[in-house]
Short mmCIF file of C-alpha atoms in Angstrom, two decimals:
data_model
loop_
_atom_site.label_atom_id
_atom_site.label_comp_id
_atom_site.label_asym_id
_atom_site.label_seq_id
_atom_site.Cartn_x
_atom_site.Cartn_y
_atom_site.Cartn_z
CA VAL A 1 12.46 -5.08 -32.16
CA GLN A 2 12.99 -5.40 -28.43
CA LYS A 3 15.93 -7.40 -27.17
CA ARG A 4 15.13 -9.79 -24.35
CA ALA A 5 17.59 -11.22 -21.87
CA ILE A 6 16.24 -14.62 -20.94
CA ASP A 7 17.16 -16.38 -17.72
CA ASN A 8 16.12 -20.03 -18.11
CA THR A 9 15.79 -20.56 -14.36
CA PRO A 10 12.18 -21.66 -13.69
CA GLY A 11 9.92 -18.87 -12.52
CA LEU A 12 12.35 -16.02 -13.12
CA LYS A 13 11.83 -12.92 -15.17
CA VAL A 14 12.57 -11.83 -18.69
CA LYS A 15 14.03 -8.36 -18.89
CA ASN A 16 13.78 -6.17 -21.97
CA ASP A 17 15.11 -2.77 -22.94
CA SER A 18 11.80 -0.95 -22.40
CA GLY A 19 11.84 -1.64 -18.64
CA ASP A 20 8.76 -3.85 -18.87
CA ASP A 21 9.81 -7.03 -17.09
CA MET A 22 7.75 -10.20 -16.99
CA ALA A 23 7.91 -13.54 -15.24
CA VAL A 24 8.11 -16.72 -17.29
CA LEU A 25 6.96 -19.90 -15.57
CA SER A 26 8.38 -23.19 -16.80
CA PRO A 27 6.01 -26.04 -17.69
CA GLY A 28 3.78 -27.10 -14.84
CA PRO A 29 3.20 -27.55 -12.26
CA ASN A 30 5.43 -24.58 -11.50
CA THR A 31 4.59 -21.76 -9.12
CA LEU A 32 5.57 -18.23 -8.21
CA SER A 33 4.31 -16.76 -4.91
CA GLN A 34 4.27 -13.41 -3.18
CA THR A 35 2.72 -11.92 -0.07
CA ILE A 36 0.18 -9.12 -0.47
CA THR A 37 0.52 -6.67 2.43
CA GLY A 38 -1.29 -3.53 3.54
CA LEU A 39 -4.81 -4.84 3.00
CA GLU A 40 -7.64 -3.18 4.91
CA LYS A 41 -9.88 -5.66 6.71
CA GLY A 42 -13.40 -5.74 5.21
CA ARG A 43 -12.43 -3.99 1.98
CA LEU A 44 -12.91 -5.50 -1.48
CA TYR A 45 -9.87 -5.88 -3.71
CA GLN A 46 -9.15 -6.95 -7.26
CA LEU A 47 -6.05 -8.90 -8.27
CA GLU A 48 -5.43 -8.24 -11.94
CA PHE A 49 -2.75 -9.74 -14.19
CA SER A 50 -2.05 -10.73 -17.77
CA SER A 51 -0.89 -14.11 -18.98
CA PHE A 52 0.18 -15.41 -22.37
CA ASP A 53 1.71 -18.48 -23.97
CA TYR A 54 5.39 -17.58 -23.96
CA GLU A 55 6.17 -20.27 -26.56
CA HIS A 56 3.81 -18.53 -28.98
CA LEU A 57 5.49 -15.19 -28.31
CA ALA A 58 8.97 -16.72 -28.78
CA ASP A 59 8.10 -18.56 -32.02
CA PRO A 60 4.58 -18.00 -33.39
CA LYS A 61 5.13 -20.36 -36.34
CA ARG A 62 6.12 -23.29 -34.12
CA SER A 63 3.49 -22.88 -31.47
CA LYS A 64 -0.27 -23.12 -31.90
CA GLU A 65 -2.21 -20.15 -30.55
CA LEU A 66 -4.24 -21.10 -27.48
CA ARG A 67 -7.73 -19.93 -26.55
CA GLU A 68 -7.48 -20.78 -22.85
CA SER A 69 -4.96 -19.63 -20.29
CA ASN A 70 -2.93 -22.27 -18.49
CA LEU A 71 -1.81 -19.80 -15.84
CA GLU A 72 -3.99 -19.36 -12.80
CA ALA A 73 -3.72 -17.41 -9.57
CA VAL A 74 -4.65 -18.68 -6.13
CA VAL A 75 -5.26 -16.05 -3.45
CA SER A 76 -5.12 -17.54 0.03
CA GLY A 77 -4.77 -16.56 3.64
CA ARG A 78 -6.93 -13.92 5.26
CA VAL A 79 -9.36 -13.41 2.37
CA LYS A 80 -12.84 -14.34 1.21
CA LEU A 81 -12.92 -15.05 -2.52
CA TYR A 82 -15.77 -13.99 -4.79
CA PRO A 83 -15.49 -16.17 -7.91
CA GLU A 84 -18.88 -14.87 -9.06
CA MET A 85 -17.30 -11.43 -9.50
CA SER A 86 -14.05 -12.69 -11.04
CA GLN A 87 -13.36 -13.05 -14.75
CA CYS A 88 -10.83 -13.92 -17.42
CA TYR A 89 -11.01 -12.72 -21.00
CA SER A 90 -8.69 -12.86 -23.99
CA ARG A 91 -7.58 -10.39 -26.61
CA THR A 92 -5.41 -11.02 -29.65
CA SER A 93 -3.07 -8.22 -30.65
CA SER A 94 -3.72 -6.76 -34.06
CA LYS A 95 -1.37 -3.77 -34.11
CA SER A 96 1.77 -5.69 -35.02
CA SER A 97 2.77 -8.49 -37.33
CA LEU A 98 3.08 -10.73 -34.27
CA LYS A 99 -0.36 -11.99 -33.29
CA VAL A 100 -0.32 -13.05 -29.64
CA THR A 101 -3.32 -13.75 -27.46
CA ALA A 102 -3.10 -12.23 -23.99
CA PHE A 103 -5.45 -13.16 -21.17
CA THR A 104 -6.53 -10.61 -18.58
CA HIS A 105 -7.48 -12.14 -15.25
CA ARG A 106 -9.44 -10.37 -12.50
CA LEU A 107 -9.96 -12.04 -9.12
CA VAL A 108 -12.14 -10.29 -6.58
CA PHE A 109 -11.68 -10.89 -2.85
CA LYS A 110 -12.47 -9.33 0.50
CA ALA A 111 -9.65 -8.89 2.98
CA THR A 112 -10.34 -10.46 6.37
CA GLY A 113 -6.92 -9.42 7.62
CA GLY A 114 -3.93 -7.28 6.70
CA ASP A 115 -2.16 -9.68 4.36
CA ALA A 116 -2.71 -12.57 1.95
CA GLN A 117 -0.71 -14.85 -0.33
CA VAL A 118 -0.96 -14.99 -4.12
CA THR A 119 0.45 -17.98 -5.97
CA PHE A 120 0.63 -18.12 -9.75
CA VAL A 121 0.53 -21.66 -11.15
CA ASN A 122 1.53 -22.80 -14.63
CA LYS A 123 -0.74 -25.80 -15.04
CA ALA A 124 0.33 -26.49 -18.64
CA GLU A 125 1.14 -30.12 -19.26
CA ASP A 126 2.17 -29.63 -22.87
CA GLY A 127 5.66 -28.26 -22.18
CA HIS A 128 4.67 -24.62 -22.65
CA ARG A 129 6.12 -21.82 -20.60
CA TRP A 130 3.63 -19.12 -19.61
CA GLY A 131 4.33 -15.41 -19.28
CA LEU A 132 2.99 -13.33 -16.41
CA ASN A 133 2.82 -9.54 -16.62
CA TYR A 134 1.08 -6.43 -15.25
CA VAL A 135 0.32 -7.86 -11.80
CA GLY A 136 -1.53 -5.47 -9.54
CA VAL A 137 -3.81 -5.39 -6.50
CA ARG A 138 -6.17 -2.45 -6.08
CA PRO A 139 -9.45 -1.66 -4.36
CA TYR A 140 -12.42 -3.11 -6.23
CA TYR A 141 -15.24 -0.83 -7.30
CA VAL A 142 -18.49 -2.07 -8.82
CA LYS A 143 -19.03 -0.95 -12.41
CA ASN A 144 -22.81 -1.20 -12.79
CA LYS A 145 -26.09 -1.92 -10.98
CA GLU A 146 -25.96 -5.63 -11.79
CA GLN A 147 -22.54 -6.02 -10.13
CA PHE A 148 -23.80 -4.05 -7.14
CA LYS A 149 -26.80 -6.37 -6.74
CA THR A 150 -24.58 -9.47 -6.97
CA LEU A 151 -22.16 -8.00 -4.47
CA LEU A 152 -24.94 -7.10 -2.07
CA GLU A 153 -26.24 -10.69 -2.17
CA LEU A 154 -22.74 -12.06 -1.55
CA TYR A 155 -22.29 -9.78 1.44
CA LYS A 156 -25.65 -10.83 2.87
CA GLU A 157 -24.69 -14.50 2.52
CA SER A 158 -21.33 -13.95 4.23
CA GLU A 159 -22.99 -12.22 7.20
CA GLU A 160 -25.32 -15.19 7.87
#
């Protein structure tokens, strides 16, 4: 059992003994923003993060498991977004007695400058807090021929 120190201030993090910290966003609309720096103009990037219903994690018996994430990310500034290449999928843990559904989000964008802004938004209107974890930005690489074709078409459209 991991002990968690909870700070009830909206948008602040939960710290646990394993060193794996997470942000918990109070019921929406509530936001948490950060600047992404060091982007290379013209390069494709992927913002990846996990979200989960924190109420379900805190008390699975009290909270109904959700099938849709109420946490979204907005990447703005000097970027071109590619929603066609972005995705969100869910996975329910099965290795422990606590069954929690986590959502993995991937947003693909092209840098048009050296920095951008990412804002995470808890859009839940049902009083649920949402957890945010494993946030990362890395270069995006296509995984198969179909993605390459889609990407090529998107690049052609953006050049016109």
